[in-house]
Coordinates of C-alpha atoms and ligand atoms in Angstrom, one line a residue:
X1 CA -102.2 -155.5 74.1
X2 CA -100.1 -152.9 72.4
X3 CA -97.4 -150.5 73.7
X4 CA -98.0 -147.3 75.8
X5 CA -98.1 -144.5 73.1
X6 CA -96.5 -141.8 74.5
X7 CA -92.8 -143.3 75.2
X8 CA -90.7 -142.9 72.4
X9 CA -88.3 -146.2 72.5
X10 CA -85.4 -143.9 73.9
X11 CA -87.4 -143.0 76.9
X12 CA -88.3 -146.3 77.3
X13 CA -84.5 -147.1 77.2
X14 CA -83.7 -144.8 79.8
X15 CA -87.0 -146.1 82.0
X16 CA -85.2 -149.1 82.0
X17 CA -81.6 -148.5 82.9
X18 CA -82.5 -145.6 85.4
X19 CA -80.7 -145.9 88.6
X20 CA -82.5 -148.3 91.4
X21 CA -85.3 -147.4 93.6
X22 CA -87.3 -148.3 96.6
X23 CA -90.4 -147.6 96.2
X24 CA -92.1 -147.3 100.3
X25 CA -95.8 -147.3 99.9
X26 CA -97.8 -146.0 103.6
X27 CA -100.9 -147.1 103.5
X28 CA -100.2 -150.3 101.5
X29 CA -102.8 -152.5 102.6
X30 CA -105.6 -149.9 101.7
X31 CA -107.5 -149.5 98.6
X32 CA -105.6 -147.1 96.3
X33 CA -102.5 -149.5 96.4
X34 CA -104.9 -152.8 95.4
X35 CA -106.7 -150.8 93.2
X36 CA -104.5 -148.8 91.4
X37 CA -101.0 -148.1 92.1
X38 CA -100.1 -151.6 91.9
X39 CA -101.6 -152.6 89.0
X40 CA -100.2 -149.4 87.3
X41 CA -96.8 -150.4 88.6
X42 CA -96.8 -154.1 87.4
X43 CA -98.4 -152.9 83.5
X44 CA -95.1 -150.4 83.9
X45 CA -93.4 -153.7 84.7
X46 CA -94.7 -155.3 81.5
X47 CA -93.7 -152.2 79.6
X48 CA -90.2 -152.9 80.9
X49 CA -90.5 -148.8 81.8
X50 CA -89.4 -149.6 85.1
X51 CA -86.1 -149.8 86.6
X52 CA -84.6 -153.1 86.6
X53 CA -83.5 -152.7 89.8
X54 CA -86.7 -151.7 91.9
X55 CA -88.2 -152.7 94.9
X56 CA -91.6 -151.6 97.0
X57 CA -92.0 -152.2 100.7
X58 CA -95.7 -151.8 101.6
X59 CA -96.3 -150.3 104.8
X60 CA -99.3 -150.2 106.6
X61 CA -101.0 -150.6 110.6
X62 CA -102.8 -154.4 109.8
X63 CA -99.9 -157.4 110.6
X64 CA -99.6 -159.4 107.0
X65 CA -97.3 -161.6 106.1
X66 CA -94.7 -160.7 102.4
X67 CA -97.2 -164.2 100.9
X68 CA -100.3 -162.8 101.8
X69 CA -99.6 -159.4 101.0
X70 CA -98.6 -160.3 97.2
X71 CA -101.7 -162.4 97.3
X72 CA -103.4 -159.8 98.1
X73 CA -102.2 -157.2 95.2
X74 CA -102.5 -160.5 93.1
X75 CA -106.4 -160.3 92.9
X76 CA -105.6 -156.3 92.7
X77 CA -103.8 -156.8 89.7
X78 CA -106.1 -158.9 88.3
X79 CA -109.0 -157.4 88.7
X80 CA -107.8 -154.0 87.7
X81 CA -104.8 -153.9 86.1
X82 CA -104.6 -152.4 82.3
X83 CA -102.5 -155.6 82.1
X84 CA -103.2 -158.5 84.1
X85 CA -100.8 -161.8 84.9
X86 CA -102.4 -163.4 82.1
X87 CA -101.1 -161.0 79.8
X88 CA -97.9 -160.4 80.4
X89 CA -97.0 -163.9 82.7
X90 CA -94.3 -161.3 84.6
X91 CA -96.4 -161.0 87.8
X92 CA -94.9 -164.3 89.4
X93 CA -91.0 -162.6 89.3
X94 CA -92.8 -159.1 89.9
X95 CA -94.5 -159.8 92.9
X96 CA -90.9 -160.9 94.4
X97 CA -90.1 -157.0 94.4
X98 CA -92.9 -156.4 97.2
X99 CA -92.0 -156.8 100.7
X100 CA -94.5 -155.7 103.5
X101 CA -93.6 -154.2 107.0
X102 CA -96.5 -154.0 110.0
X103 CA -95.6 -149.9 111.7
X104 CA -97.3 -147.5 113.5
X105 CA -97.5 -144.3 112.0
X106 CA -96.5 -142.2 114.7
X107 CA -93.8 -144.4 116.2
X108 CA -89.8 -143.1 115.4
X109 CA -89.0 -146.7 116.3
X110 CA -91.1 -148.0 113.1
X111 CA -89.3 -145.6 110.7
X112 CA -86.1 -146.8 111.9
X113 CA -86.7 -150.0 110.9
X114 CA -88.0 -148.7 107.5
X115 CA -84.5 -146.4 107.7
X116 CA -83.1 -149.9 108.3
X117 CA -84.7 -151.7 105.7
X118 CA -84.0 -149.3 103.0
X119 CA -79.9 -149.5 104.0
X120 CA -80.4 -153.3 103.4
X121 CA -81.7 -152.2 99.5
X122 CA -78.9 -149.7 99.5
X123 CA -76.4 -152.5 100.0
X124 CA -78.0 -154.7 97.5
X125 CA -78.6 -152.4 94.5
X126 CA -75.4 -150.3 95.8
X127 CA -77.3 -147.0 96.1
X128 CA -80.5 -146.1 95.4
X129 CA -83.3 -143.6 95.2
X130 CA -86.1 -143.6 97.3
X131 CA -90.0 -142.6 96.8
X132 CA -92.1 -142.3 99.9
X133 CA -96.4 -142.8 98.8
X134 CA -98.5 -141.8 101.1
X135 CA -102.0 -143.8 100.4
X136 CA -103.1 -143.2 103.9
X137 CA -105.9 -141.8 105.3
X138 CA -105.5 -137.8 105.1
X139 CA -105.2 -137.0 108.5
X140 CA -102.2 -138.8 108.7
X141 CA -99.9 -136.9 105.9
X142 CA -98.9 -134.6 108.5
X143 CA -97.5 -137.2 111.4
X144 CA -95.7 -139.3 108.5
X145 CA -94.4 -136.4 107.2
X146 CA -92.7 -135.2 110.8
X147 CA -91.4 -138.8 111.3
X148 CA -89.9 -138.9 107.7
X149 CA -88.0 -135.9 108.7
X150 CA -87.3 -136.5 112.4
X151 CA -85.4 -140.0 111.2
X152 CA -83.8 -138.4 108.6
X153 CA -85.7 -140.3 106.0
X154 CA -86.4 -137.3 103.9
X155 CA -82.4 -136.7 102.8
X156 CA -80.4 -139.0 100.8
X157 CA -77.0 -139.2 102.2
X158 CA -75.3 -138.3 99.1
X159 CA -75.7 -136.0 95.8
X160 CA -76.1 -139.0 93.5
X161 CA -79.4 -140.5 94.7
X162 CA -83.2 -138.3 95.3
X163 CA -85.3 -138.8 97.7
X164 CA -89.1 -138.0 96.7
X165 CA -92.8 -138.0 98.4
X166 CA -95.8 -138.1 96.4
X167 CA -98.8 -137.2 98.8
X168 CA -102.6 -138.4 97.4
X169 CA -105.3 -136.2 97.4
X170 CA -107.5 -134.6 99.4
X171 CA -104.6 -132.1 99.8
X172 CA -106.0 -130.3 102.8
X173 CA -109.9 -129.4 103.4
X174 CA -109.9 -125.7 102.8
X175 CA -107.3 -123.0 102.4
X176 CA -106.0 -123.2 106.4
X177 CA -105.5 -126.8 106.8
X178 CA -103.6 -126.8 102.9
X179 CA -101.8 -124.0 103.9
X180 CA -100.6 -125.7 107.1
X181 CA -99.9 -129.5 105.4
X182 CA -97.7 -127.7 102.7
X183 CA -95.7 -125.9 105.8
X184 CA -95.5 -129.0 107.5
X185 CA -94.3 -130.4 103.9
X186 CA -91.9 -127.7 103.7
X187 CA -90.3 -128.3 106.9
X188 CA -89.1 -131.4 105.9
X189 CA -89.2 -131.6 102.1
X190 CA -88.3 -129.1 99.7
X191 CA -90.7 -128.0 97.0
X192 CA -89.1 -130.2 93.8
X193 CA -89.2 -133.1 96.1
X194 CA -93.3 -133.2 96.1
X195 CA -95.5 -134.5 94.3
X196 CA -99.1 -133.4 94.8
X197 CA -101.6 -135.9 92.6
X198 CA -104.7 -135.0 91.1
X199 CA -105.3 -138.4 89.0
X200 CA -107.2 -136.4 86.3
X201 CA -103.7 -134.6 85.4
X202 CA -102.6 -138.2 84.3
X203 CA -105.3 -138.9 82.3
X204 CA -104.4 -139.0 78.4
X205 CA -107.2 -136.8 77.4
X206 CA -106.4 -134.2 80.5
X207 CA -102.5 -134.0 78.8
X208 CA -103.9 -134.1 75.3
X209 CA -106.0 -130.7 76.1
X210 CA -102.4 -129.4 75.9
X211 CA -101.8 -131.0 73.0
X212 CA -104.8 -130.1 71.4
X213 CA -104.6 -126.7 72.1
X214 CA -100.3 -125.4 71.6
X215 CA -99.3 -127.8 68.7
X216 CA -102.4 -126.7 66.3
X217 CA -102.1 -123.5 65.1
X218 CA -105.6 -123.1 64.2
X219 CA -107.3 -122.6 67.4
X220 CA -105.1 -120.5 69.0
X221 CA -106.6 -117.3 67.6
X222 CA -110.3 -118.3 68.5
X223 CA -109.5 -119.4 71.7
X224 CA -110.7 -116.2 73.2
X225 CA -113.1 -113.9 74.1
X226 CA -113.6 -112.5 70.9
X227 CA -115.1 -115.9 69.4
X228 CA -116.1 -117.9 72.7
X229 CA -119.1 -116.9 74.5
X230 CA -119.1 -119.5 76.9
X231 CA -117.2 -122.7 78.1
X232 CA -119.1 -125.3 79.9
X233 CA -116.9 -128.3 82.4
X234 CA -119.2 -131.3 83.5
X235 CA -117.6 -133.8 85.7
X236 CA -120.8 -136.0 86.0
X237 CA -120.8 -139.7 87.8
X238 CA -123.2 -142.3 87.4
X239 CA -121.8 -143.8 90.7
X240 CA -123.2 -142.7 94.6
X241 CA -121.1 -142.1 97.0
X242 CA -120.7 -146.0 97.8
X243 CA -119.0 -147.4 100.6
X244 CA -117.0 -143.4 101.5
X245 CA -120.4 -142.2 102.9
X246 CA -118.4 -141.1 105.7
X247 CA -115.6 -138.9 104.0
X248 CA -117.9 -138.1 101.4
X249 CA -119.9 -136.3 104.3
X250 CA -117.4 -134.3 105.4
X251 CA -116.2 -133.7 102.3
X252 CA -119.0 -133.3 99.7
X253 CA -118.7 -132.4 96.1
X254 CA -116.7 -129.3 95.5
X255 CA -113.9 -130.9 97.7
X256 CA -113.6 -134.1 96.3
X257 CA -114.1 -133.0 92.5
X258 CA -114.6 -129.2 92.3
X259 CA -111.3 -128.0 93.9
X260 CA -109.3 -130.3 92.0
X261 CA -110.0 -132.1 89.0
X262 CA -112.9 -129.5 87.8
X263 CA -110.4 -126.6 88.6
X264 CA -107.6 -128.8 86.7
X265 CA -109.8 -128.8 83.9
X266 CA -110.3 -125.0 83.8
X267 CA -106.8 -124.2 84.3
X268 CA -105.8 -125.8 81.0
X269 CA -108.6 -124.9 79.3
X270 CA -108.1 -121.5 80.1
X271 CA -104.1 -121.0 80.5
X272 CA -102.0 -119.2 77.9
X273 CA -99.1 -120.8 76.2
X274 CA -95.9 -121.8 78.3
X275 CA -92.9 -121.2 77.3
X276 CA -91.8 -124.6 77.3
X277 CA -93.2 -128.0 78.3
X278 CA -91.6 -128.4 81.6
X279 CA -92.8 -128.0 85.4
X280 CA -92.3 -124.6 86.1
X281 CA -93.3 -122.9 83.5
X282 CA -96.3 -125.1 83.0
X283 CA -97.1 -124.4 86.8
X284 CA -96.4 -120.8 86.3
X285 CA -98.7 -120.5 83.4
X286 CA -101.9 -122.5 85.7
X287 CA -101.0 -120.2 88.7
X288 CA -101.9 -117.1 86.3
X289 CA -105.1 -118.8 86.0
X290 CA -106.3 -119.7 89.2
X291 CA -104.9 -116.0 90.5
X292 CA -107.4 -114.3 87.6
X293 CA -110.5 -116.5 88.9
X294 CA -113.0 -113.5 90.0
X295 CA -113.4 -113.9 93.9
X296 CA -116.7 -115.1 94.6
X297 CA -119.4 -111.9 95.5
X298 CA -121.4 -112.4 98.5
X299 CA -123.7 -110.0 96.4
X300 CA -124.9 -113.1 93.6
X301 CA -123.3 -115.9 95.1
X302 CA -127.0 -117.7 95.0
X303 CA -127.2 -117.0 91.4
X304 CA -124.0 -118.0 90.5
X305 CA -124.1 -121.4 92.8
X306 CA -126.2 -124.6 93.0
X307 CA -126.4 -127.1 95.8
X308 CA -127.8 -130.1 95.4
X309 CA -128.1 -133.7 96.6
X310 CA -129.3 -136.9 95.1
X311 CA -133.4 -138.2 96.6
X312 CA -135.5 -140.4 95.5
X313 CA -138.8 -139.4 95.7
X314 CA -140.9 -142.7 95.1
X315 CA -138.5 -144.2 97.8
X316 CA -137.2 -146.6 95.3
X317 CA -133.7 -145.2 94.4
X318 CA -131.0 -144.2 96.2
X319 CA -131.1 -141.0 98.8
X320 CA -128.4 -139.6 100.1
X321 CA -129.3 -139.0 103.8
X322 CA -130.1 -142.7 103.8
X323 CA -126.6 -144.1 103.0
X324 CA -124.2 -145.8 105.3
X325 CA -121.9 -143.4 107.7
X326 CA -123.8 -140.1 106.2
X327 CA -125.6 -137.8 108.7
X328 CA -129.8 -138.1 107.8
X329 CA -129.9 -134.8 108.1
X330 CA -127.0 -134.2 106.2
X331 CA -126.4 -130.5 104.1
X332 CA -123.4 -131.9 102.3
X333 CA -124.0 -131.3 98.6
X334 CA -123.0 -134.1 96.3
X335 CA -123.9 -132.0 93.0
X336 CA -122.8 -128.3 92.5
X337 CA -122.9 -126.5 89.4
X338 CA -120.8 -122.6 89.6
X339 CA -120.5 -119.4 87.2
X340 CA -117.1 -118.5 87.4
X341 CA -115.0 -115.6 85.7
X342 CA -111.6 -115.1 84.3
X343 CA -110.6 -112.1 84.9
X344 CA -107.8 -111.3 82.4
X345 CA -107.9 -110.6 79.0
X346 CA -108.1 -113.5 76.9
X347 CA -111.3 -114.2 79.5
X348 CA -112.9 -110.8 80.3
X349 CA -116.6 -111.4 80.4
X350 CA -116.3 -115.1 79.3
X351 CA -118.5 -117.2 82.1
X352 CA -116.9 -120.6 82.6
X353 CA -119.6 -123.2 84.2
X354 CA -118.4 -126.0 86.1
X355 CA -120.6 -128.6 86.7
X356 CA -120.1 -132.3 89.5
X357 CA -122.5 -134.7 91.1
X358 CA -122.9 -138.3 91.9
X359 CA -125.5 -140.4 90.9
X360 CA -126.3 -138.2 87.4
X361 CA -128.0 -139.5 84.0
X362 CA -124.1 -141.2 83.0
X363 CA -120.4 -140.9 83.7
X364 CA -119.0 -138.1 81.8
X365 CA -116.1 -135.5 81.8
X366 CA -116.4 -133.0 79.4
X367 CA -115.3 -129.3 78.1
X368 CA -117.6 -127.8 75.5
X369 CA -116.5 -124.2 74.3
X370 CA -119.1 -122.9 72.8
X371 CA -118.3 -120.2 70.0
X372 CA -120.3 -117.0 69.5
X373 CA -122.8 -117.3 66.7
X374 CA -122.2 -116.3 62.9
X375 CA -122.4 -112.1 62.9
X376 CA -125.0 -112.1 60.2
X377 CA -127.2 -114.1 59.6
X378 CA -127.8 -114.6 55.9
X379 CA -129.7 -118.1 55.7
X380 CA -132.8 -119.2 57.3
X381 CA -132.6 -121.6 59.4
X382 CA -135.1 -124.7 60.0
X383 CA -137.4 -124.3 62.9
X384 CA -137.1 -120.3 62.3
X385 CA -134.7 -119.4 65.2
X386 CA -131.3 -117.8 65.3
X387 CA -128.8 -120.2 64.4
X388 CA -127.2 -122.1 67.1
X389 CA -123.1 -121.2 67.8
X390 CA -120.4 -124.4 67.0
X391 CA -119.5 -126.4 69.6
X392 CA -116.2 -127.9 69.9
X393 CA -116.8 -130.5 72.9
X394 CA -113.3 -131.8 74.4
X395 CA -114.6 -135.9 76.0
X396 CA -112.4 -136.4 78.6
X397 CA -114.0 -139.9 79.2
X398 CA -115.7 -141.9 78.2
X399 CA -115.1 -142.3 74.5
X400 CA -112.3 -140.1 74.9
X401 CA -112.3 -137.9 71.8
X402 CA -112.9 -134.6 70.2
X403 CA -116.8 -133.1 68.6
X404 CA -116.7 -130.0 66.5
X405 CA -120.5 -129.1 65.5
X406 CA -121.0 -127.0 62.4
X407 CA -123.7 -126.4 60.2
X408 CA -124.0 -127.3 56.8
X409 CA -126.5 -126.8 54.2
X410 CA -129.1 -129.7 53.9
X411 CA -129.1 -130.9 50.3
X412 CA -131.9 -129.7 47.4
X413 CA -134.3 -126.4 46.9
X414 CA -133.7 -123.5 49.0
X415 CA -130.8 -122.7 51.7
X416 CA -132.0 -124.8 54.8
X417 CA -129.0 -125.9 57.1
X418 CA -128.6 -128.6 59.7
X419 CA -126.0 -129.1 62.6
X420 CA -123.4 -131.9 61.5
X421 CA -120.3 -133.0 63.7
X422 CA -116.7 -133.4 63.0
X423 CA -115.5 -135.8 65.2
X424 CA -112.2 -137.6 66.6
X425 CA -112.1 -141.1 68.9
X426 CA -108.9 -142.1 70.5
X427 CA -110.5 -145.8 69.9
X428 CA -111.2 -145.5 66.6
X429 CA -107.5 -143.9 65.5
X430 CA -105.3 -145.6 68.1
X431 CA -106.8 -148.5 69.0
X432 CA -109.1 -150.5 72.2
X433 CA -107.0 -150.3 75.6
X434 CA -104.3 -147.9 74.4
X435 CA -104.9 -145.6 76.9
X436 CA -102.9 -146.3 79.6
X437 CA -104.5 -145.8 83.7
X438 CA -103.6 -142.0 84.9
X439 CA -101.7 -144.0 87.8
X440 CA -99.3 -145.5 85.3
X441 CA -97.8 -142.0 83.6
X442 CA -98.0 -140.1 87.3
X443 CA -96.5 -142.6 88.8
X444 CA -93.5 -143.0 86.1
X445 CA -93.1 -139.1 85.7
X446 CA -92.7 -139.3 89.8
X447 CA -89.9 -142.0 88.8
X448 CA -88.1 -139.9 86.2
X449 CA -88.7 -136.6 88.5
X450 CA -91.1 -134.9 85.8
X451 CA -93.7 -132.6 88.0
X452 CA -95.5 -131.2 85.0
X453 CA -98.9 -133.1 85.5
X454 CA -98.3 -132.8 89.7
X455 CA -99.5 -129.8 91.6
X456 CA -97.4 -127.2 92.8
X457 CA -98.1 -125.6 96.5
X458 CA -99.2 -122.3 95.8
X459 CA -101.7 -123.8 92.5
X460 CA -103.4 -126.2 95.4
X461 CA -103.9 -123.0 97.8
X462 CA -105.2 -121.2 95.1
X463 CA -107.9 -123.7 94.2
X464 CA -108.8 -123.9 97.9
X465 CA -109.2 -119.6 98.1
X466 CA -112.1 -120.2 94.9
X467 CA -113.9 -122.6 97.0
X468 CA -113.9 -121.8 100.5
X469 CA -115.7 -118.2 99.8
X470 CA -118.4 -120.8 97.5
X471 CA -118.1 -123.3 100.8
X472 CA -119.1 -120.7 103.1
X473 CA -122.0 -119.2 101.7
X474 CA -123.4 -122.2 101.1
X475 CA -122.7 -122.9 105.0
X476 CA -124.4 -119.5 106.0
X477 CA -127.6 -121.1 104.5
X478 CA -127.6 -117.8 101.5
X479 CA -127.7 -120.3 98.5
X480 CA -130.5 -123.0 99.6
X481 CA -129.5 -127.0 99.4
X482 CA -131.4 -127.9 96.5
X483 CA -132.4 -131.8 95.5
X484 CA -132.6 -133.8 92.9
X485 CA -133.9 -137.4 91.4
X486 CA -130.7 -139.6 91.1
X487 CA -129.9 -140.6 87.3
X488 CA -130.7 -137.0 85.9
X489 CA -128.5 -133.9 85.0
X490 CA -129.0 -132.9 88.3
X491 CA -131.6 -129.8 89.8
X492 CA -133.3 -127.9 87.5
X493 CA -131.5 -125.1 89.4
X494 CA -127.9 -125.6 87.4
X495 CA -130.3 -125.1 84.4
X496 CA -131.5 -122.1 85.2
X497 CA -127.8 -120.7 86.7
X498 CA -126.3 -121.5 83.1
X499 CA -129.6 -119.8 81.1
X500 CA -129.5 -116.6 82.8
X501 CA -126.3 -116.3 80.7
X502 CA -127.5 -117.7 78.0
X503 CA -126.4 -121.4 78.6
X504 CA -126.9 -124.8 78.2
X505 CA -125.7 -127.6 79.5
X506 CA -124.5 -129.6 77.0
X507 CA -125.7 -133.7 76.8
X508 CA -122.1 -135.2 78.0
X509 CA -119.8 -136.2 75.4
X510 CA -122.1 -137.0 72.6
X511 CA -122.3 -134.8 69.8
X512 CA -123.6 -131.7 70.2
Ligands
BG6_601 C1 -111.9 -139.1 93.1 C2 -113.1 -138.8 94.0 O1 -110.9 -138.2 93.3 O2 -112.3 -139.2 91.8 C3 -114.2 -139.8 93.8 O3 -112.7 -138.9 95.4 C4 -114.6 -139.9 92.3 O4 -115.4 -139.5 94.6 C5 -113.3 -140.1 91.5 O5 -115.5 -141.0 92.1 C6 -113.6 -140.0 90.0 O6 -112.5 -140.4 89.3 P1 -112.7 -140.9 87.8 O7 -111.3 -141.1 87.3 O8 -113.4 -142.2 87.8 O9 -113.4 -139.9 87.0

């Protein structure tokens, strides 16, 4: 398996040789820390980007012992790592580095011995850095939070070493309770010490929008209203809502894809140029964004929203209301489809669609900004309608890569013209598994104190101010819960929202 891409061999120098760290992982006997931050730690490990001095203590409610908590990320790293024990024959003096400790969240007397641990590493590595994860349930950021700070856990006890929290999402549930979690954060951390994940930031195609975008000069002066009529963002999953039925009912689709990812998308789709590629003014720039999103109307928020859930109607697929820990009566959406607008002017009168559900025709992520058609029409065209407008289609996954749709003219007599596609696959040019896990960048940019692909505070209340206005009209009953058969696009509904301004939802990340 080849080397991760986007390290040039002097960062990867300085990966290597940064100062020690503990890394203390909450939650460590969950999920998320089998799944993927320990398999993205241990290909990090086979990159040699980590610090040779580095250590994780897992923490976590359930007593383990240090043997059968390795065994336990063992068959976590082999089932999901980018790089597995076979392939890089490391894991055996890797899985040394993990230690586990039983605590109870709310107990001072279990941070103590955390404090207590950490002075033992501090002694060994003679100073180091620390990075709290919390991988815990949300509900208990806050508590963890107030005991960091009430043992003192949150301060390094001198200038030379940092000590950082990365919190996973859901960040909050609407604006109130995100509002109060980043002043409880603020009590005890400051700002540059959080780190906020939304995994679709670390995903190569997510940083490559950026890429794409401010180091080719060519699209800069289209990217506008003046030559894009439209942009269309579908974050579509083949998947149900599994074994989460009970968060997922609580939460439903615009919180556990709109309000982040989706918005994510939008704000780099949409941003103008920063400055300079660092935190701030890359934050800055997405702040703009999210501050110019029109506030949703109560006047056409049903024609500017769809709700939906997955039913079967022969009985014979999956149905929402039936699956485990969700209510059978249940009015949580797990599709939604909005209009939303930008007001400023690169975006006046542009509509930007966004577009999430579970259980929909195929796993897709894509952004297709569709251009406004040729001015004048000087050749017929086929089936005798107006020409259709290029479509540059940005595939987030899978297939990660780049369509631009144009028309050319169809060999022999007369002047006929067909669509044809210009296309770009990270496979093709880079190569099979080249593109390293989201977990594996965020969690090294956390390391090396890079918060560019993290969100800020005031980006994450912003998000929550779009939604909550969509969250409660849909709760006042104004925009009616629509259905749909599971392994579709979703409600004919979403059709209808994009057509009325003269949409279409474009097939995924195939050509268009
Ligand atoms: C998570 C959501 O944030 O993202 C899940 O909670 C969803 O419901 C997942 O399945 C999708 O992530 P990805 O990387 O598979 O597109």
């Amino acid at each position: 398996m080849s080397e991760i891409p986007w390290l040039l061999q002097e960062e990867k120098k300085s990966a290597a040789a940064a100062p020690p760290v503990v890394i203390v992982i909450f939650g460590a006997s969950g999920d998320l820390t089998q799944r993927k931050l320990v398999p993205a730690l241990h290909t990090l490990a086979c990159e040699d980007l980590l610090p040779e001095q580095i250590a994780i203590l897992g923490v976590a409610r359930s007593p383990m012992t240090d043997e059968e908590f390795r065994q336990s990320l063992e068959a976590g790293v082999e089932a999901h790592g980018r790089m597995t024990p076979e392939h890089c024959q490391r894991w055996g003096e890797f899985s040394e580095r993990f230690t586990y400790m039983a605590i109870s969240y709310d107990d001072l007397g279990s941070y103590d011995q955390i404090a207590q641990r950490l002075a033992e590493y501090e002694q060994l590595f003679e100073g180091c850095n620390v990075l709290f994860y919390l991988a815990t349930p949300p509900q208990l950021y806050a508590p963890i939070v107030k005991r960091l700070g009430e043992s003192g856990l949150s301060t390094s006890s001198n200038d030379e070493t940092w000590r950082r929290i990365v919190i996973e999402k859901p960040f909050g549930h609407d604006l109130a309770s995100a509002r109060a979690l980043n002043k409880q954060l603020h009590q005890v951390f400051d700002e540059n010490q959080v780190y906020r994940i939304d995994h679709y930031l670390g995903k190569e195609t997510v940083q490559n929008l950026l890429v794409f975008r401010f180091a080719n000069a060519i699209f800069e002066p289209v990217w506008n209203r003046r030559y894009v009529s439209k942009v269309l963002i579908t974050v579509a999953e083949s998947v149900g809502v599994g074994h989460r039925g009970g968060y997922y009912d609580q939460a439903g689709v615009v919180r556990d894809m709109i309000q982040n990812h989706a918005l994510q998308l939008l704000t780099l789709t949409a941003m103008e140029p920063p400055v300079t590629f660092n935190a701030t003014a890359l934050r800055n720039e997405k702040v703009k964004v999210l501050q110019a999103v029109r506030p949703f109307s109560t006047e056409d928020e049903h024609l500017a929203s769809v709700r939906a859930q997955y039913r079967s109607t022969d009985g014979n697929g999956p149905t929402y209301r039936m699956e485990k820990g969700v209510d059978p009566e249940s009015q949580t959406a797990t599709y939604a489809a909005l209009r939303l607008h930008i007001d400023n002017w690169r975006w006046q009168s542009i509509p930007f669609f966004v577009r999430s559900g579970k259980y929909l025709k195929q796993k897709t992520t894509d952004i297709a900004v569709v251009f406004k058609r040729a001015p004048h029409l000087l050749f017929p065209h086929s089936t005798g309608e107006l020409l259709p407008p290029n479509i540059l289609g940005i595939c987030i996954q899978p297939d990660e890569g780049i369509h631009l749709s144009f028309r050319m003219k169809v060999p022999g007599a007369g002047m006929n013209t067909r669509k044809v596609d210009m296309e770009f696959h990270y496979e093709s040019d880079f190569g099979d598994g080249n593109l390293p896990d989201a977990y594996e960048r965020l969690l090294l940019d956390a390391l090396l104190g890079d918060a560019s692909l993290f969100a800020r505070g005031d980006e994450i209340e912003l998000s929550w101010g779009i939604v909550d206005p969509v969250l409660d009209a849909w709760k006042s009953g104004s925009v009616p819960l629509s259905f749909y058969e599971p392994g579709t696009w979703g409600p004919m509904e979403a059709d209808e929202l994009a057509a009325r301004a003269g949409a279409t939802w474009t097939p995924g990340c195939a050509p268009h």
